[in-house]
Coordinates of C-alpha atoms in Angstrom, one line a residue:
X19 CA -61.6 -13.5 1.7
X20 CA -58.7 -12.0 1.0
X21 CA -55.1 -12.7 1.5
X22 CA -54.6 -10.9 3.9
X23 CA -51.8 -12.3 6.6
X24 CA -48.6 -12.0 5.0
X25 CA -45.4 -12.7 6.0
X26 CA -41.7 -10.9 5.1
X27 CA -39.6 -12.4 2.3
X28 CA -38.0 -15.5 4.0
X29 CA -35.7 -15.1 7.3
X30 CA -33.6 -18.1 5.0
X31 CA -33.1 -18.5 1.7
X32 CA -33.2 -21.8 -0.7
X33 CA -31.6 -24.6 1.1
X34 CA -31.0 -28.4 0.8
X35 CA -33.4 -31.6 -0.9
X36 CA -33.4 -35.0 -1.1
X37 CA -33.2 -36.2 -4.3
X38 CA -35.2 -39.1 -4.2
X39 CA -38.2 -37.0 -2.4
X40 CA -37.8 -34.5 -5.4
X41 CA -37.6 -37.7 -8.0
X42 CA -41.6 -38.7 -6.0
X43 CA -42.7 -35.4 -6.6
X44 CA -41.9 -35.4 -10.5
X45 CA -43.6 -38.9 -10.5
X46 CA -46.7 -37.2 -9.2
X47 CA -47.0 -34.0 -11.3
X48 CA -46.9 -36.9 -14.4
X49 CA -50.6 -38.2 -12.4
X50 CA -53.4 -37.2 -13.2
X51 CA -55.6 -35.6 -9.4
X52 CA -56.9 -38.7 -9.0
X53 CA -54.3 -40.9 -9.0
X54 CA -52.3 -38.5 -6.7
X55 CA -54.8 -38.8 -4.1
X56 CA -52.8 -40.9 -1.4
X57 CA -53.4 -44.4 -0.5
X58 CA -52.1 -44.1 3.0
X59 CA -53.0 -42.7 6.3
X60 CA -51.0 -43.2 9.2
X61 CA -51.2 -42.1 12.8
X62 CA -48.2 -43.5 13.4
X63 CA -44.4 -41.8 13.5
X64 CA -42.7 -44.4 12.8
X65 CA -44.4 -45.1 9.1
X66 CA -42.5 -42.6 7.9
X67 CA -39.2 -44.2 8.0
X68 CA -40.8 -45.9 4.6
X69 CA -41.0 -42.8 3.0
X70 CA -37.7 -43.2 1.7
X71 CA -38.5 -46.6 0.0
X72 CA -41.8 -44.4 -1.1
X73 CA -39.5 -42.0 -3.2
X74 CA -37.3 -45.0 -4.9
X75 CA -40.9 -47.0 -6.3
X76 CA -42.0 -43.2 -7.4
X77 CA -38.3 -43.0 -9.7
X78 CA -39.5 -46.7 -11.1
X79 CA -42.5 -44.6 -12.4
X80 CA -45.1 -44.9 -9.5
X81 CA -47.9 -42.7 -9.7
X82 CA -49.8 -42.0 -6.6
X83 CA -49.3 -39.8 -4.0
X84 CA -49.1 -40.5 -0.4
X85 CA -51.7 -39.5 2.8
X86 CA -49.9 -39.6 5.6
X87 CA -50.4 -38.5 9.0
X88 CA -49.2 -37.1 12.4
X89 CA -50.1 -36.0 15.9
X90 CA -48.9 -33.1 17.7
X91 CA -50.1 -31.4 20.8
X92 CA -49.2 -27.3 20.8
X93 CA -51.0 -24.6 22.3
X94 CA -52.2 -22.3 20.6
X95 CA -50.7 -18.8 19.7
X96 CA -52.7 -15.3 21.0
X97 CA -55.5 -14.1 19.1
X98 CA -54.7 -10.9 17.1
X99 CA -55.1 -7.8 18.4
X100 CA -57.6 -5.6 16.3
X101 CA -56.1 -3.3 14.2
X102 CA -57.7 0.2 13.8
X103 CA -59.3 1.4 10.3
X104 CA -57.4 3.4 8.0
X105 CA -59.7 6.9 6.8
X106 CA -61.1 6.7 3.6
X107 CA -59.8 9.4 0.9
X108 CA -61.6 12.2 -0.2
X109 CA -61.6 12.1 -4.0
X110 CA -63.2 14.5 -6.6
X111 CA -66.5 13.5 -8.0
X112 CA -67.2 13.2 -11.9
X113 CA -70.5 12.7 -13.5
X114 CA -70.1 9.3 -15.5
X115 CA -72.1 8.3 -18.9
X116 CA -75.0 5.8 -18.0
X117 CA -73.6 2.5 -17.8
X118 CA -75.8 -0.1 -19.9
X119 CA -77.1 -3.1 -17.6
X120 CA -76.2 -6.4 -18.4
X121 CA -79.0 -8.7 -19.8
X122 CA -79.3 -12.5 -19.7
X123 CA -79.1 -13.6 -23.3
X124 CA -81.7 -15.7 -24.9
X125 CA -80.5 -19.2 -25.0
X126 CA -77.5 -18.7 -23.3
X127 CA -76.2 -21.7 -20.9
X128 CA -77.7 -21.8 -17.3
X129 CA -74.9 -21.6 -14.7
X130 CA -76.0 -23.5 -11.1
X131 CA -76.2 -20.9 -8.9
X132 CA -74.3 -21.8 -5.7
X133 CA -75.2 -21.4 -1.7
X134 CA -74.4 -18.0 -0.3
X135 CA -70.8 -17.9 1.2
X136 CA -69.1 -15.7 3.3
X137 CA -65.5 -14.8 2.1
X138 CA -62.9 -14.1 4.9
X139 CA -63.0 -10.6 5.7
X140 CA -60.5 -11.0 8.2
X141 CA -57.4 -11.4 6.7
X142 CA -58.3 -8.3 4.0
X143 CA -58.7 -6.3 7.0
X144 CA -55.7 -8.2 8.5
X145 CA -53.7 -7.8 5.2
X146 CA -54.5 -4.2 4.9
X147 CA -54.0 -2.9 7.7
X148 CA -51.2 -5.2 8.9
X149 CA -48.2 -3.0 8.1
X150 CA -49.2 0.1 9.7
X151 CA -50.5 -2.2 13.5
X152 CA -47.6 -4.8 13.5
X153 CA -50.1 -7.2 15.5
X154 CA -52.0 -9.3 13.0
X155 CA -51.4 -13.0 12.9
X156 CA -49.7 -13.4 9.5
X157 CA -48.2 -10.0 9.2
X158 CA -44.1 -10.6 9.6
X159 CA -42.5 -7.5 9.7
X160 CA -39.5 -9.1 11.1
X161 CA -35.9 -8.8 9.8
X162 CA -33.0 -8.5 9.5
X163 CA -32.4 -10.0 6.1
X164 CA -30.5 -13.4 5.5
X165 CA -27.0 -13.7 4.7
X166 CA -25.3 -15.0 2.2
X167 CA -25.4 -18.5 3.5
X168 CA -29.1 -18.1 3.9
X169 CA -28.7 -17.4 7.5
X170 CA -30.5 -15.0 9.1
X171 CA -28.5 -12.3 10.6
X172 CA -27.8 -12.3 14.4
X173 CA -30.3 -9.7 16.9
X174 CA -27.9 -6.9 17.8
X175 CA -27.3 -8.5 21.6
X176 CA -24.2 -10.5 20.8
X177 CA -24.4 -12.1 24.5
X178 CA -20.7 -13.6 26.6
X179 CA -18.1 -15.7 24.7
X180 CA -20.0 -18.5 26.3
X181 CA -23.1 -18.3 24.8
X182 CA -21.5 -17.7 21.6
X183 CA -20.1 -20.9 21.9
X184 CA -23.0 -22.8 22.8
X185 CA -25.4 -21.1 20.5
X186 CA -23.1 -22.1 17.8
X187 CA -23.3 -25.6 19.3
X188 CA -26.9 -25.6 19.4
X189 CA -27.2 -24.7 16.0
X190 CA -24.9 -27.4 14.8
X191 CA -27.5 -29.7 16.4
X192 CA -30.6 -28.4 14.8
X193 CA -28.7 -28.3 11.2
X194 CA -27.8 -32.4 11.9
X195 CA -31.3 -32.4 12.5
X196 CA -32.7 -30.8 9.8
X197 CA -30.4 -33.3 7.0
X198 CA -31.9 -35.8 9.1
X199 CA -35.8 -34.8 8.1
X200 CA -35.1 -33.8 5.2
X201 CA -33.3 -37.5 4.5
X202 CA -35.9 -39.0 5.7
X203 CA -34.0 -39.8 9.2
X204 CA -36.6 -40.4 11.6
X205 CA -33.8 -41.8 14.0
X206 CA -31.4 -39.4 13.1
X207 CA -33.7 -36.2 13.6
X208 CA -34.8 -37.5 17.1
X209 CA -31.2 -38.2 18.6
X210 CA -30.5 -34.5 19.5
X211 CA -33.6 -34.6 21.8
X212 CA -34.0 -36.3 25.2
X213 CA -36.1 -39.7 25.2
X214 CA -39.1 -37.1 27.0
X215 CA -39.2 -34.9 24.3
X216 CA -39.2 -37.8 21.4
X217 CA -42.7 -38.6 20.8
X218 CA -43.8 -35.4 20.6
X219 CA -40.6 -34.7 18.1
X220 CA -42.0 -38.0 16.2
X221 CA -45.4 -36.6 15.7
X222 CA -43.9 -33.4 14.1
X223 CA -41.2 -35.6 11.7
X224 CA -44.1 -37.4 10.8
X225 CA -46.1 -34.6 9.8
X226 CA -43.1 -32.4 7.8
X227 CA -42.7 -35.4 6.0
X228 CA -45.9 -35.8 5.2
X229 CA -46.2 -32.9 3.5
X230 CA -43.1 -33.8 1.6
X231 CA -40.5 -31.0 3.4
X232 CA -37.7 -31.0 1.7
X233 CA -36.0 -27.3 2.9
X234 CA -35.4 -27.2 6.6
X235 CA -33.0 -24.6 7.4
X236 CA -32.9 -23.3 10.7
X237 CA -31.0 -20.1 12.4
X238 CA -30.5 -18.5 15.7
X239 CA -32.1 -15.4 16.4
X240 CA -29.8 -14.4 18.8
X241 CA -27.7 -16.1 21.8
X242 CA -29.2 -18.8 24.1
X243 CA -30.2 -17.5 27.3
X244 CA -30.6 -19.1 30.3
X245 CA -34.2 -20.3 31.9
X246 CA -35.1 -18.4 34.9
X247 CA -35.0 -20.7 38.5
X248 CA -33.8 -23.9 36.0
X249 CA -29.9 -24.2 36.4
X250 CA -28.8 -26.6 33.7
X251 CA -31.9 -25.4 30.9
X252 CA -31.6 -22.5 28.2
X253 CA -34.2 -21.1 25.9
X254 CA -33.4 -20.4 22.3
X255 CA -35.7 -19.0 20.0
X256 CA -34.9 -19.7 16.2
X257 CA -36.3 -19.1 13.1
X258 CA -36.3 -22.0 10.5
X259 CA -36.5 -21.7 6.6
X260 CA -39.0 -24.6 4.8
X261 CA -40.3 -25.7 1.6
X262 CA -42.6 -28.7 0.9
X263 CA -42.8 -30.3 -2.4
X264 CA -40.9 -28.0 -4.5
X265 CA -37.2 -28.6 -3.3
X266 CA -36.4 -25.1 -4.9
X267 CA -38.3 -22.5 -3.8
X268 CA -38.3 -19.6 -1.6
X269 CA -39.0 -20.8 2.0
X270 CA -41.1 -19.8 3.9
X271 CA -40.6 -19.2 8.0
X272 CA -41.9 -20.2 11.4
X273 CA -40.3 -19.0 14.7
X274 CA -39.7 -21.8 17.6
X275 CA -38.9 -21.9 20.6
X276 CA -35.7 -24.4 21.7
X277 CA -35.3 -25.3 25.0
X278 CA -32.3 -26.9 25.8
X279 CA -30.6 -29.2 28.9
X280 CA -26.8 -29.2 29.4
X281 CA -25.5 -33.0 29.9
X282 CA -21.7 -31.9 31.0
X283 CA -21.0 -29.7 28.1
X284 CA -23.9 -31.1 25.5
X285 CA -27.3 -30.0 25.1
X286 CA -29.7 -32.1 24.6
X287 CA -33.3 -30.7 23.2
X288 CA -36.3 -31.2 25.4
X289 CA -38.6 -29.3 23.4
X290 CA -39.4 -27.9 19.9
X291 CA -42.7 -25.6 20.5
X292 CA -44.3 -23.0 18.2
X293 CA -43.3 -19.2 19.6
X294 CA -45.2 -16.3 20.8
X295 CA -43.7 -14.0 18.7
X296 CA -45.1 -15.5 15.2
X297 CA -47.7 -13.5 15.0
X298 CA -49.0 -16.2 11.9
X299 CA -49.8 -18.2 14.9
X300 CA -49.4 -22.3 15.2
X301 CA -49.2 -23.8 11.8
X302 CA -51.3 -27.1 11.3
X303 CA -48.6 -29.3 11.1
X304 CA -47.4 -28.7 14.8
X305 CA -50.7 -28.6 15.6
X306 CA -52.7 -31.5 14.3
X307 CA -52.7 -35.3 13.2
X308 CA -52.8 -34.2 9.0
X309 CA -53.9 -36.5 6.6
X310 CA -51.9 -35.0 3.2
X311 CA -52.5 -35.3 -0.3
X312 CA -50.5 -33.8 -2.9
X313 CA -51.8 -33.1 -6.7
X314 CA -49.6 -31.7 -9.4
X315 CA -50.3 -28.1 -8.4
X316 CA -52.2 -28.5 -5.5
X317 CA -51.1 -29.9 -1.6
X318 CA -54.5 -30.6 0.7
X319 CA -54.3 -31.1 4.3
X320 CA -56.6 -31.8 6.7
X321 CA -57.5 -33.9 9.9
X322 CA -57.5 -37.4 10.1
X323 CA -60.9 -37.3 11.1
X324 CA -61.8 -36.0 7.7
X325 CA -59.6 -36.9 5.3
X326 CA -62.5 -38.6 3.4
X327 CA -62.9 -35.5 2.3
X328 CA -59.1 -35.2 0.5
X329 CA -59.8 -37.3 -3.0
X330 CA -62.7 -34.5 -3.9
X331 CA -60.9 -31.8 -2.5
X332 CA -58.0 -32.1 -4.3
X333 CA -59.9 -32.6 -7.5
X334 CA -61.3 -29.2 -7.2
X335 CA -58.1 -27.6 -5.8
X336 CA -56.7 -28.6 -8.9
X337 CA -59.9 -27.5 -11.0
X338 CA -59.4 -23.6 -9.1
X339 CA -55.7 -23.6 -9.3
X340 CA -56.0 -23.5 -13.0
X341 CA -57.9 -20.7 -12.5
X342 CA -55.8 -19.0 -10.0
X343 CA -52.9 -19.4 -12.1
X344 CA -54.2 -16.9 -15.0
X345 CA -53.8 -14.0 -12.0
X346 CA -50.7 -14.6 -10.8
X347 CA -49.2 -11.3 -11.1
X348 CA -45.4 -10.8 -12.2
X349 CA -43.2 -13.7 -14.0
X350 CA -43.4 -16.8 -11.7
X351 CA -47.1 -18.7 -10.3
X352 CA -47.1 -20.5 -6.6
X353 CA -44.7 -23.6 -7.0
X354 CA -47.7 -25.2 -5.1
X355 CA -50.7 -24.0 -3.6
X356 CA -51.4 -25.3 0.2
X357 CA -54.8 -26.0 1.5
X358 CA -56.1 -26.9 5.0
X359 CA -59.3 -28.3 5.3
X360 CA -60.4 -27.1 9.2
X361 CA -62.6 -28.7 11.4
X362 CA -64.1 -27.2 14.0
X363 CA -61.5 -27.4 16.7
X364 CA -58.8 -26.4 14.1
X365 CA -60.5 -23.1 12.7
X366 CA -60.0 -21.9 16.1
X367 CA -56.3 -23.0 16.7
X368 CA -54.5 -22.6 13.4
X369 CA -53.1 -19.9 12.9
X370 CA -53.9 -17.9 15.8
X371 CA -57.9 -18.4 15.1
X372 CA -59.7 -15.2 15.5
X373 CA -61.6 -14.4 12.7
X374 CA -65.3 -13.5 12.6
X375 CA -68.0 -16.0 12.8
X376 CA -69.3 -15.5 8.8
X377 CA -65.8 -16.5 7.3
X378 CA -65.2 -19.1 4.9
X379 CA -61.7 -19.2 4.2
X380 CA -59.1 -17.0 4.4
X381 CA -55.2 -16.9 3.0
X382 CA -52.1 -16.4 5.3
X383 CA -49.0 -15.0 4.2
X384 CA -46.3 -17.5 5.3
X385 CA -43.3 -15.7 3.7
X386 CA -41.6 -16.6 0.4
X387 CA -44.1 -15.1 -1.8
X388 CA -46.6 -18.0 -0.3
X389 CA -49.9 -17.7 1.0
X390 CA -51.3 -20.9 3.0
X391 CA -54.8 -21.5 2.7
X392 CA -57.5 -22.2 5.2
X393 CA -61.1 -23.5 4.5
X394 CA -63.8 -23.7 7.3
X395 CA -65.4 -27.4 7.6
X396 CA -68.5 -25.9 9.3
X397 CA -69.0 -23.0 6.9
X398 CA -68.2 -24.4 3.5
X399 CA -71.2 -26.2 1.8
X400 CA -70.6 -28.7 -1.1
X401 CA -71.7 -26.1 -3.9
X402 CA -70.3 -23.6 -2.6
X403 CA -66.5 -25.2 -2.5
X404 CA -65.4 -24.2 -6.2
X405 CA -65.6 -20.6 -5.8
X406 CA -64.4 -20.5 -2.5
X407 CA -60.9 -22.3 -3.6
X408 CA -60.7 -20.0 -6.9
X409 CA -61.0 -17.1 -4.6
X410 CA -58.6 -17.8 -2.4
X411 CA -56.3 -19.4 -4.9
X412 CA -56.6 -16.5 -6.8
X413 CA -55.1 -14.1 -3.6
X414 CA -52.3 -17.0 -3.2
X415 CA -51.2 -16.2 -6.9
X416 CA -52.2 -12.4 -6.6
X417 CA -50.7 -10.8 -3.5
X418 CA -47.5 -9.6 -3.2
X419 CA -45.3 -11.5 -0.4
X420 CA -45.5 -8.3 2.0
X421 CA -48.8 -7.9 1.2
X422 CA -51.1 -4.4 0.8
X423 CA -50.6 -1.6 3.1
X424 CA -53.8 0.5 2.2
X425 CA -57.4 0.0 3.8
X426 CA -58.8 1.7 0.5
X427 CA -57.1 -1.1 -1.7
X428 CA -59.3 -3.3 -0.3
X429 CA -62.3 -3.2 -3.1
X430 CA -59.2 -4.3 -5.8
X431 CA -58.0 -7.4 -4.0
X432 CA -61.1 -8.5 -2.9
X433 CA -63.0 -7.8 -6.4
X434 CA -60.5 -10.1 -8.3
X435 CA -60.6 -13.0 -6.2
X436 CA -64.5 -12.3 -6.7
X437 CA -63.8 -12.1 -10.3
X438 CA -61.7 -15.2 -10.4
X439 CA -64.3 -16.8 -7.9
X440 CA -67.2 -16.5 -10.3
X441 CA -64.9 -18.1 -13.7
X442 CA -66.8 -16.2 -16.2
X443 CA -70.3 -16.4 -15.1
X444 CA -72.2 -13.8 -16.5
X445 CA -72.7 -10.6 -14.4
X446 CA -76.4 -10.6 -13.6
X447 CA -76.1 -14.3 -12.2
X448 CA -73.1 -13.2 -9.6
X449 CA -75.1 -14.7 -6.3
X450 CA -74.5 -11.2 -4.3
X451 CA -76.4 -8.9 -6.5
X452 CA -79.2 -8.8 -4.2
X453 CA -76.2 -7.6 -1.5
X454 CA -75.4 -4.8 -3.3
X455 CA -78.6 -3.5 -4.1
X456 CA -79.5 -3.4 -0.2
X457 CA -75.5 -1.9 0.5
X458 CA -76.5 1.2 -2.1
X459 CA -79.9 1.8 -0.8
X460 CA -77.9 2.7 2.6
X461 CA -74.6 1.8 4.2
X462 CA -71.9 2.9 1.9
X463 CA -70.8 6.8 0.6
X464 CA -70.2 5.6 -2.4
X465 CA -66.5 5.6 -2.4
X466 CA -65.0 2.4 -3.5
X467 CA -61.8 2.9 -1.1
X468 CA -64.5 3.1 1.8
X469 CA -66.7 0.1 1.1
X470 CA -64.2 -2.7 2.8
X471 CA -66.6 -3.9 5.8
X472 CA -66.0 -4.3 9.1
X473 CA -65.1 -7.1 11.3
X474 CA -68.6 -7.1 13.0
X475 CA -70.3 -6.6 9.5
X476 CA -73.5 -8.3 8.8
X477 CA -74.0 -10.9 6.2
X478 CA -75.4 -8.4 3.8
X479 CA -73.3 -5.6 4.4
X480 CA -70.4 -7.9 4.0
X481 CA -71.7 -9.8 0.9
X482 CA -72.1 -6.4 -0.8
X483 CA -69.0 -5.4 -0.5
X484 CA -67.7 -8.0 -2.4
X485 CA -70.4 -7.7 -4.9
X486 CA -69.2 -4.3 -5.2
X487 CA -65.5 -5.2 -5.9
X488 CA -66.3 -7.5 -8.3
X489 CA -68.5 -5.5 -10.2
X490 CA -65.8 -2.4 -10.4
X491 CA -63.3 -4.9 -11.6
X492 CA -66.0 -7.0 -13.9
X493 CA -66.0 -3.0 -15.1
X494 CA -62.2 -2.5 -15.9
X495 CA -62.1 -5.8 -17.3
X496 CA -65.1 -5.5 -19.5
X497 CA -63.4 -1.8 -20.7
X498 CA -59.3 -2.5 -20.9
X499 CA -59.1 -6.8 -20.9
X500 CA -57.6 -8.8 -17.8
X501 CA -54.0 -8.6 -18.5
X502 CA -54.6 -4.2 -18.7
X503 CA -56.6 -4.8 -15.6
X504 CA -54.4 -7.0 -13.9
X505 CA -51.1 -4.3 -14.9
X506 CA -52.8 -1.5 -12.7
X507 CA -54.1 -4.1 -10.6
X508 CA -49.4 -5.0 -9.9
X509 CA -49.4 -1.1 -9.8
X510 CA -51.8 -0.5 -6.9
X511 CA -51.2 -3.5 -4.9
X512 CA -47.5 -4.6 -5.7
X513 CA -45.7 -1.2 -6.7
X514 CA -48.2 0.5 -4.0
X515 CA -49.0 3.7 -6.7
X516 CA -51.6 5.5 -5.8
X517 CA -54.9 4.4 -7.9
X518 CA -54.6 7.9 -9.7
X519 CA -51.0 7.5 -10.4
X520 CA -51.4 3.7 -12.1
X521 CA -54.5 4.7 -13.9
X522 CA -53.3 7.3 -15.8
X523 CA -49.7 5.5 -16.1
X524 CA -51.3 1.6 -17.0
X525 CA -54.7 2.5 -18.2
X526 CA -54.3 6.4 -19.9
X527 CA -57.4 7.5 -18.2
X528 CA -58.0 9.6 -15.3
X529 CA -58.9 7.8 -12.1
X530 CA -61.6 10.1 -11.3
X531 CA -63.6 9.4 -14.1
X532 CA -62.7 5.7 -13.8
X533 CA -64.4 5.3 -10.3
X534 CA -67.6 6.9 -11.2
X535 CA -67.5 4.5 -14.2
X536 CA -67.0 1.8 -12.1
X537 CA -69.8 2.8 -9.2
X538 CA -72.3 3.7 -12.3
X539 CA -71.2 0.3 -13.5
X540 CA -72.4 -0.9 -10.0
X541 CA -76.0 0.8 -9.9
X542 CA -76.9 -0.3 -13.3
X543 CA -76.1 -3.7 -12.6
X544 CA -78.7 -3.9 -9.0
X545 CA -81.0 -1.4 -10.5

């Protein structure tokens, strides 16, 4: 699929660690997958409280990682609204040289060829057209930006004296509470709360920790205000900053909800929910029981019900993130890449749910330049695994943090995680060939900013749509070289120039003759 939820550069920016989670973490990267695959699954909050003793053996040189678990019970958030195409572009036609087609070579190593998957269209479609609808799950258009403290700045309503005053204690509350988590405080992070609201409080700790938080950084968006027919109970909805793993990165963000009870003149929380106004949805950790593992590149999450499945996942999380890492476009690669494993239940909760019935997997833009990723239990078969996680991996490293605001982009995203997905196989053994040949006997103008299919698309239509993208880009790779490709590839999808523009400014060709190339490229490769 492609990335296609994305989120705004974080509402906070860097904040706190624990050192001796940070010392763990450079224990693991020294593992090898396998040994990072965690020894430990627990259902049970109060486990974590040995984290801490976790992160002192890691500093004497331990190796492994840790699986741990939690439970939560959240609703989940609204499915997206549908967002409306964009029109293709009308675009001059030139007659393009006959392409030569590809032939297998005599002798030449015999590649399994994998199960038919479906890749995500949703979150393409999601992605692209995200920034124009405001309404996809994913797509965080919100500001304004943080301060200098790494603060989010106030909404414009600056409410009474009074709520100042308590917003401000509030807030002093949730920042006790985030030292605690990140400390590894169960106690401390659940004193703020009433004893009602504490085990579901202990099933979230549990999971953060799990997955190794180590930025918590929460702001007020605005003044408390007071709960309708509830005298004594306020609503606050804040936005918090987090990290896992990496205690320096740029966090990502999550909305909640705070609800609030006034003991004399102390509140005390009674609840911590996901809000409606995160459009990414519930995440799974305030979702879910998570079973965690964490590789040297690589975090994979799941259910406990499955987490079986974590030892070979991460192994070939870690496989596709060396993969993934070659197209990471600009100066700095993911600090980690984060992978849920969904069952059924879960598809349809995390992150909002919603996307049509042939996905896969799919990437949501959390903010901070990151891009969670989502794999469908049901859907994904056991050979088919590996390409999926390059794929998706690859739009993780790829996509810009705001993501891509153009509909006709869509060929360019999509065809490099294709590319990436297929890890040099050659072209006439790409599994969606067959795809492409029905798509250009009927179906498709032509036009590669008009091919992106829709959400209702059959299998075939939608599998040759992606054959098509990764055949144009199999084409400007096999003419100009990856990093040339991946430079107009910044261009069009980072730097939003129009494909004209960065072809004649990255490549020195005219775009024109370039597409023809490419669809020529196409034909000759189906027959």
């Amino acid at each position: 699929m492609t990335d296609g939820d994305e989120q705004p550069p974080g509402r906070t920016t860097d904040g706190d660690e624990h050192r001796p989670a940070v010392d763990a973490v450079d224990a693991v990267d020294k593992a090898s997958a396998a040994d990072a695959v965690a020894a430990n699954v627990s259902a049970n909050a109060c486990a974590d409280d040995t984290r801490a003793e976790t992160a002192r053996a890691a500093d004497a040189g331990a190796d492994s990682a840790e699986v741990d678990a939690a439970v939560d019970t959240i609703a989940p958030a609204p499915a997206p609204a549908p967002a409306p195409d964009a029109a293709s572009l009308p675009h001059p036609v030139a007659v393009p040289a006959p392409y030569p087609v590809p032939m297998a070579h005599v002798g030449e190593p015999t590649r399994a060829v994998r199960k038919r998957r479906r890749w995500p269209l949703w979150t393409a479609l999601g992605l692209a057209l995200g920034l124009v609808a405001g309404a996809v799950p994913g797509v965080l258009l919100r500001g304004p930006a943080p301060d200098a403290a790494g603060r989010s700045a106030a909404k414009s309503d600056p409410g009474t004296a009074a709520q100042r005053r308590l917003g401000e204690r509030m807030l002093a509350l949730l920042d006790r509470q985030a030292t605690a988590l990140v400390g590894a405080d169960r106690a401390g992070f659940l004193a703020i709360a009433e004893p009602a609201a504490r085990p579901a409080l202990s099933r979230r700790y549990a999971a953060l920790r799990a997955l190794r938080v180590t930025v918590w950084r929460p702001a007020a968006d605005g003044v408390p205000e007071a709960a309708d027919g509830q005298p004594g109970q306020w609503r606050q909805t804040i936005t918090v900053g987090y990290c896992f793993v990496a205690p320096d990165c740029a966090p990502s963000t999550v909305e909640l909800d705070a609800r609030w009870r006034l003991v004399g003149e102390e509140p005390r929380l009674t609840a911590l929910e996901p809000s409606g106004t995160d459009p990414a949805g519930v995440r799974p950790w305030q979702a879910n029981d998570l079973a965690v593992t964490v590789g040297k590149r690589v975090v994979v999450a799941t259910t406990t019900a499955q987490r079986s499945k974590l030892p070979g996942l991460l192994a070939q999380a870690e496989a596709a993130a060396r993969v993934a890492d070659r197209y990471a476009v600009g100066d700095a690669r993911p600090d980690r890449y984060l992978v849920y494993y969904a069952g059924k239940t879960e598809w349809r909760r995390w992150y909002g749910g919603g996307r049509p019935k042939w996905t896969a997997g799919y990437a949501v833009g959390v903010g901070g330049g990151r891009h969670d990723v989502v794999l469908n239990a049901q859907t994904v078969t056991p050979d088919g695994v590996d390409d999926l996680l390059r794929h998706e991996l690859t739009h993780a490293a790829s996509l810009p943090d705001r993501g891509y605001a153009d509909r006709a982009d869509w060929w360019l995203v999509e065809g490099l995680a294709e590319y990436a997905g297929a890890d040099g196989q050659p072209v006439h053994r790409y599994e969606g060939l067959t795809e492409v040949r029905d798509l250009l006997r009927g179906g498709w103008s032509g036009r590669l900013e008009a091919v992106a299919p829709e959400a209702d698309a059959s299998d075939s239509r939608v599998g040759g749509a992606y054959g098509v993208g990764y055949l144009a880009v199999r084409h400007l790779v096999d003419r100009y070289g990856e990093q040339r490709m991946l430079d107009f590839y910044r261009a069009v999808v980072h730097e939003r120039r129009s494909p004209a523009q960065a072809a004649d400014e990255v490549l020195g060709d005219p775009w024109s003759m370039l597409h023809d190339e490419c669809v020529a490229y196409v034909r000759a490769v189906v027959g």
